[in-house]
Short mmCIF file of C-alpha atoms in Angstrom, two decimals:
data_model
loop_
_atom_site.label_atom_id
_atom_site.label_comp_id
_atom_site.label_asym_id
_atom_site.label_seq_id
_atom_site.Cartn_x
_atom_site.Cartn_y
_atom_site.Cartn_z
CA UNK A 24 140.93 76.64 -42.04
CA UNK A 25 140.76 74.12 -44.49
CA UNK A 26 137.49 73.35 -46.85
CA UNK A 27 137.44 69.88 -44.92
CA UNK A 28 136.92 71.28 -41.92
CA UNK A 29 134.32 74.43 -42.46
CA UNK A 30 132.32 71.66 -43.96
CA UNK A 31 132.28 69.40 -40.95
CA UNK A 32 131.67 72.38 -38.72
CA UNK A 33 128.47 73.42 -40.49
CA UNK A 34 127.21 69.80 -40.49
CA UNK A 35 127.78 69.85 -37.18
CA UNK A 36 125.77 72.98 -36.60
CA UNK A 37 123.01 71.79 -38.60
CA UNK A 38 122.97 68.69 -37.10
CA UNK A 39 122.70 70.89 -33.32
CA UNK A 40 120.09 72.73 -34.67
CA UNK A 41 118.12 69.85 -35.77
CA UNK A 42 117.82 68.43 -32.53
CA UNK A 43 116.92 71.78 -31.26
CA UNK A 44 114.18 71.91 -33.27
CA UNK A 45 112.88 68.98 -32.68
CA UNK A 46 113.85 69.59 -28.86
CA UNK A 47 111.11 72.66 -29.18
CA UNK A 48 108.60 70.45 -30.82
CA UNK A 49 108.29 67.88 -28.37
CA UNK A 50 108.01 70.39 -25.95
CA UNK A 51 105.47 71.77 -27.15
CA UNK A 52 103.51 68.93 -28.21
CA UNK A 53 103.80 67.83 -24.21
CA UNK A 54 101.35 68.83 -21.30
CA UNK A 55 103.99 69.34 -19.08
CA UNK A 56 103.08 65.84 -17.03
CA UNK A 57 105.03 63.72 -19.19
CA UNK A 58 101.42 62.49 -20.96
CA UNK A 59 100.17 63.39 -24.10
CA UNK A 60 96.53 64.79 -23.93
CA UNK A 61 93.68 64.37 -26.19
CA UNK A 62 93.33 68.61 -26.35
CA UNK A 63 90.23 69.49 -28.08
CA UNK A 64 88.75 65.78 -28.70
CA UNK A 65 88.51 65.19 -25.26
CA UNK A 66 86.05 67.89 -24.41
CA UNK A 67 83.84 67.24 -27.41
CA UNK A 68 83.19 64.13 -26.16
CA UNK A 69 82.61 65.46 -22.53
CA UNK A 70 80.23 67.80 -24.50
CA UNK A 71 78.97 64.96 -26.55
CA UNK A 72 77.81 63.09 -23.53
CA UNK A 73 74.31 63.48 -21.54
CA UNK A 74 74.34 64.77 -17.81
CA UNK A 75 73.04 61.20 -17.44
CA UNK A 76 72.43 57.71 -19.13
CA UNK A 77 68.74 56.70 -19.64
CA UNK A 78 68.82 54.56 -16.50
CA UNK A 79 70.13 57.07 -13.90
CA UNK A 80 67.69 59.87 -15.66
CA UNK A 81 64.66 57.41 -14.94
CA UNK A 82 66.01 56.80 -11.14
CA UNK A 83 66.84 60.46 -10.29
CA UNK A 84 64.21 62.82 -11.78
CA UNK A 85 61.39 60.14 -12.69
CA UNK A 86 61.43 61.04 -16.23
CA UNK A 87 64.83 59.42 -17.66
CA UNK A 88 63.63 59.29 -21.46
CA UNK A 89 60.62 61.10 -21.81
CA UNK A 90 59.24 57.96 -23.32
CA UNK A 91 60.63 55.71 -21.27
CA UNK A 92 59.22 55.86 -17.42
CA UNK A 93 56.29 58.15 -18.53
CA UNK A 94 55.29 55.39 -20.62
CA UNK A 95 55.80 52.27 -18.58
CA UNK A 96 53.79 54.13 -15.53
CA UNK A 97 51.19 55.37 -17.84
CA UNK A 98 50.20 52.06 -18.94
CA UNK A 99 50.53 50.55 -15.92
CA UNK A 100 48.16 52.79 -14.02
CA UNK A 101 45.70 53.04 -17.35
CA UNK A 102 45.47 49.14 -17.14
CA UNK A 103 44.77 49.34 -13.22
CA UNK A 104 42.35 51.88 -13.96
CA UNK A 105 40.26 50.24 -17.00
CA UNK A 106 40.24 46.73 -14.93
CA UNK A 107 38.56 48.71 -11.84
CA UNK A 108 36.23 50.77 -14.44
CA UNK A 109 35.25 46.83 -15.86
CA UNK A 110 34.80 45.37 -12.77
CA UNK A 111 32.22 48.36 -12.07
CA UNK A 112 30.93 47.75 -15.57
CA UNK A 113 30.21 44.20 -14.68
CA UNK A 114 29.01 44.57 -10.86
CA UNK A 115 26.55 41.81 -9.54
CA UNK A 116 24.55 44.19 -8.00
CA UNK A 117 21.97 44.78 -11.17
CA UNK A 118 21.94 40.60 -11.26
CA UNK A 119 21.05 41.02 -7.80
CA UNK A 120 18.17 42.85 -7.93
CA UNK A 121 16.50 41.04 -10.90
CA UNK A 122 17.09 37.73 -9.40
CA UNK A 123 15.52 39.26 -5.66
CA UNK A 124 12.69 40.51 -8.14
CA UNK A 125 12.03 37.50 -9.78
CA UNK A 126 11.83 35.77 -6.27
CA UNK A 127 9.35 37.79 -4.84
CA UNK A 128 6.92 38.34 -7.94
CA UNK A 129 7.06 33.92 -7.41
CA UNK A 130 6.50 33.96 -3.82
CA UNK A 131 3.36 36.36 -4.28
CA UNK A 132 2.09 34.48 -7.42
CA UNK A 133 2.08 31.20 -5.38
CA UNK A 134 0.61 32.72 -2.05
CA UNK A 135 -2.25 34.63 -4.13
CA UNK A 136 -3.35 31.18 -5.18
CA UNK A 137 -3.36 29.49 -2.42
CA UNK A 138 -6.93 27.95 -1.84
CA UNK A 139 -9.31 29.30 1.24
CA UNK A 140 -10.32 26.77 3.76
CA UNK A 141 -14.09 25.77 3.03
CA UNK A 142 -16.67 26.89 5.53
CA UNK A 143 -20.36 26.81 5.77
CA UNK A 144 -20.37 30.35 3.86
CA UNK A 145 -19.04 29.38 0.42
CA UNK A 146 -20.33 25.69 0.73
CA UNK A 147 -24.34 23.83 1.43
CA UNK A 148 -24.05 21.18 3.71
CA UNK A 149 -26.63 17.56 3.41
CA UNK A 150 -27.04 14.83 5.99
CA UNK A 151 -28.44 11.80 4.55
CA UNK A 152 -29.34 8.37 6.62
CA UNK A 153 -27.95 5.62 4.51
CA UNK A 154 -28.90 1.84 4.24
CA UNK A 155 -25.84 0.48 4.00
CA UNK A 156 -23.26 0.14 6.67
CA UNK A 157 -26.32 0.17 9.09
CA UNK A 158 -26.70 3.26 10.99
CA UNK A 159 -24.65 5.59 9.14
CA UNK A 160 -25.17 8.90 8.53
CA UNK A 161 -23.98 10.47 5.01
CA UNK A 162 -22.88 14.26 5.48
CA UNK A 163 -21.94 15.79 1.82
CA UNK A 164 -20.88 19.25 1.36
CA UNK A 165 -20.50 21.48 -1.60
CA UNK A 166 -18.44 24.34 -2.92
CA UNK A 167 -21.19 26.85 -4.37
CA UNK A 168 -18.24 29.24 -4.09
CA UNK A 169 -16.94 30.66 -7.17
CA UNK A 170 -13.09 29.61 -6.38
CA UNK A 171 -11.83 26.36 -4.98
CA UNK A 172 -11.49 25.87 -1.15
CA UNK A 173 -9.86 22.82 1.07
CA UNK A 174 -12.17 20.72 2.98
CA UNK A 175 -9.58 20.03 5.75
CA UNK A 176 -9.94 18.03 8.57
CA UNK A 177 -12.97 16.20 10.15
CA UNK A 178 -16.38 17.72 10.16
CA UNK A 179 -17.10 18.81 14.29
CA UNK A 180 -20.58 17.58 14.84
CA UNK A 181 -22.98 18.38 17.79
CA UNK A 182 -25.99 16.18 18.00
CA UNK A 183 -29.09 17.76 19.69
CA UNK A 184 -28.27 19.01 23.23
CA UNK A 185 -25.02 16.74 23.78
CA UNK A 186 -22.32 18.63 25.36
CA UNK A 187 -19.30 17.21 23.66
CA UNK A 188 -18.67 16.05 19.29
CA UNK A 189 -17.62 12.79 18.48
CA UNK A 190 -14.31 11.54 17.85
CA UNK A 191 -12.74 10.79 14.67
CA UNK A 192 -11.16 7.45 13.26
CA UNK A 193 -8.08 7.80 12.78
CA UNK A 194 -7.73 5.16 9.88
CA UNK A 195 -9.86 6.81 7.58
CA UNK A 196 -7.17 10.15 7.13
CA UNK A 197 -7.42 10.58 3.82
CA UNK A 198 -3.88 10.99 1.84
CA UNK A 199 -3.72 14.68 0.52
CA UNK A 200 -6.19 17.61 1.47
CA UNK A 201 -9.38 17.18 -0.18
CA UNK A 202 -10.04 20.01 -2.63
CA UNK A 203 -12.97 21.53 -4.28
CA UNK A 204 -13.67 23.16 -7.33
CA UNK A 205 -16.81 25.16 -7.96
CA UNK A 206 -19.70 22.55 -7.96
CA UNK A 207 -17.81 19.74 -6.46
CA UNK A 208 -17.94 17.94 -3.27
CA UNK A 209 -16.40 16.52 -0.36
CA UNK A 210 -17.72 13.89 2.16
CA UNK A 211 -17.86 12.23 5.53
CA UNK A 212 -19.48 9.71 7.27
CA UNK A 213 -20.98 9.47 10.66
CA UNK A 214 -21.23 5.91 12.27
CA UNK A 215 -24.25 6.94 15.11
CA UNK A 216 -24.68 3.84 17.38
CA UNK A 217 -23.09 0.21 17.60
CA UNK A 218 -24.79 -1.87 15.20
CA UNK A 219 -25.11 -5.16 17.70
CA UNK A 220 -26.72 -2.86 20.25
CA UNK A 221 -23.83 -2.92 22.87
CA UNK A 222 -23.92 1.16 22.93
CA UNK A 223 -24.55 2.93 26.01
CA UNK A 224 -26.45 6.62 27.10
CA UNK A 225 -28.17 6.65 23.81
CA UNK A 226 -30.91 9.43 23.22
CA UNK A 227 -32.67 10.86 19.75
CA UNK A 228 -31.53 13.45 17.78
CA UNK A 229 -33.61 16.43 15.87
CA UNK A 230 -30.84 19.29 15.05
CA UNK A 231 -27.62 18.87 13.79
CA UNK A 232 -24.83 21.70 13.79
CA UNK A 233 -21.52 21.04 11.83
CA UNK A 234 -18.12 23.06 12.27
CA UNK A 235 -15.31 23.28 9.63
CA UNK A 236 -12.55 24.39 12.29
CA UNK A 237 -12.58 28.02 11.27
CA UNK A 238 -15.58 30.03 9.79
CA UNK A 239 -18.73 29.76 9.50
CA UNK A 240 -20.39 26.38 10.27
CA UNK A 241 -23.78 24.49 8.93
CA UNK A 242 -27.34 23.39 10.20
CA UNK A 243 -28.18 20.61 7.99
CA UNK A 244 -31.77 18.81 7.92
CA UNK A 245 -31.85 15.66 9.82
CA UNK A 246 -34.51 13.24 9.21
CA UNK A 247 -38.57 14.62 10.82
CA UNK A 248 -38.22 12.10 13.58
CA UNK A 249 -34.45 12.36 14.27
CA UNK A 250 -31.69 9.88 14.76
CA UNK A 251 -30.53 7.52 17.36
CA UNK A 252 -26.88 7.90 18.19
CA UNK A 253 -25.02 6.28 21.28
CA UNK A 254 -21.72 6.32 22.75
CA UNK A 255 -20.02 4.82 19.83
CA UNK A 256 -21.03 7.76 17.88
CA UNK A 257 -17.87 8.24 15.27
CA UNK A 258 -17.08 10.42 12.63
CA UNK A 259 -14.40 9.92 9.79
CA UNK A 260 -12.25 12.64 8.08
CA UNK A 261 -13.59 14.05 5.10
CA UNK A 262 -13.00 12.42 1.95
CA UNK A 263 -12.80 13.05 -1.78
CA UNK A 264 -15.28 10.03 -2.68
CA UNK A 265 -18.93 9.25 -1.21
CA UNK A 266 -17.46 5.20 -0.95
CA UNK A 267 -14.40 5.86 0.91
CA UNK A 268 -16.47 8.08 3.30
CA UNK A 269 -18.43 5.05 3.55
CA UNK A 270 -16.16 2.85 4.43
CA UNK A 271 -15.89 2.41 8.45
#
């Protein structure tokens, strides 16, 4: 064999066993699918990885991040809690009862000084012929009470035996309710026949009795030989002044 050929023989062989080599390295570098795999990086990242993200975590066991749904429901039911604990805090109920208090202490306070209607007990009752209007009789009472009373209405006057009082002119209703203090007085007059005469079924009078409308009632004096009254006999409503008693 010539040196030529030994020489292209061997680089032949070397040239086989090259490829064979490399034959065995691909082959082993291959999964057997065809596909090179990741080997070992591939499951550290699996490892790597949590069972869950943050969101599914949160959805399946309720807890997710420990600081992530814990927090958000925490906060949510504190703030639910501290507005119900304020609104108790701040409950009308206490304004309530102070205004209901303060009502009732003024209700009591106004009806504990409300003044007693004036009867012949607390007050001293005068009948006095006057000159002028022409037979008119003056009938003054007063309050020898120690607090004020209300002289209210007309006075209810029974002269001697008669078996009905006189009426009461309308006209002369005073305004407001008359009032008296301690020591003041009130006043009404009594017109007790027609001044022309034209009166009918008149008689004399000796006693007088006078009624308030409730309570006790008065006996003033009349005059020693009495009064003539008629059936125009009138009585007025009982007024704060002697001249507007005076005055029909």
């Amino acid at each position: 064999m010539s040196v030529r050929t030994a020489r292209t023989s061997r680089t032949r062989f070397l040239a086989a066993t090259a490829v064979a080599l490399a034959a065995l390295t691909l082959t082993a570098c291959n999964d057997g699918a065809g596909v090179r795999g990741e080997g070992p990086s591939d499951t550290s990242a699996a490892s790597a990885r949590p069972s869950g993200t943050a969101s599914d975590a949160g959805t399946t066991t309720g807890s997710g991040t420990a600081s992530g749904s814990g927090t958000t429901a925490k906060p949510a039911g504190g703030n639910t809690a501290g507005s119900s604990g304020g609104s108790k805090g701040t409950s009308t109920s206490g304004t309530t009862r102070g205004s209901a208090k303060k009502g009732g202490g003024g209700s009591a306070k106004k009806g504990g000084t409300r003044n007693v209607a004036c009867d012949g007990s607390t007050t001293k009752t005068t009948a006095t012929l006057v000159t002028r209007p022409l037979n008119h009789l003056l009938l003054t009472v007063t309050n020898t009470g120690t607090g004020n009373c209300d002289l209210t209405g007309y006075p209810i006057a029974r002269f001697g035996e008669a078996q009905s009082v006189p009426p009461v002119a309308e006209e002369t209703h005073p305004q407001a309710v008359v009032t008296l203090a301690p020591g003041e007085s009130g006043y009404a007059g009594v017109l007790l026949s027609a001044a022309d005469g034209s009166g009918d079924n008149g008689y004399t009078a000796k006693t007088l009795e006078v009624g308030f409308g409730r309570g006790h009632g008065a006996t003033p004096a009349l005059p020693a030989e009495g009064v003539y009254v008629d059936d125009k006999l009138t009585v007025t409503y009982w007024q704060q002044t002697l001249d507007a008693a005076l005055t029909y």
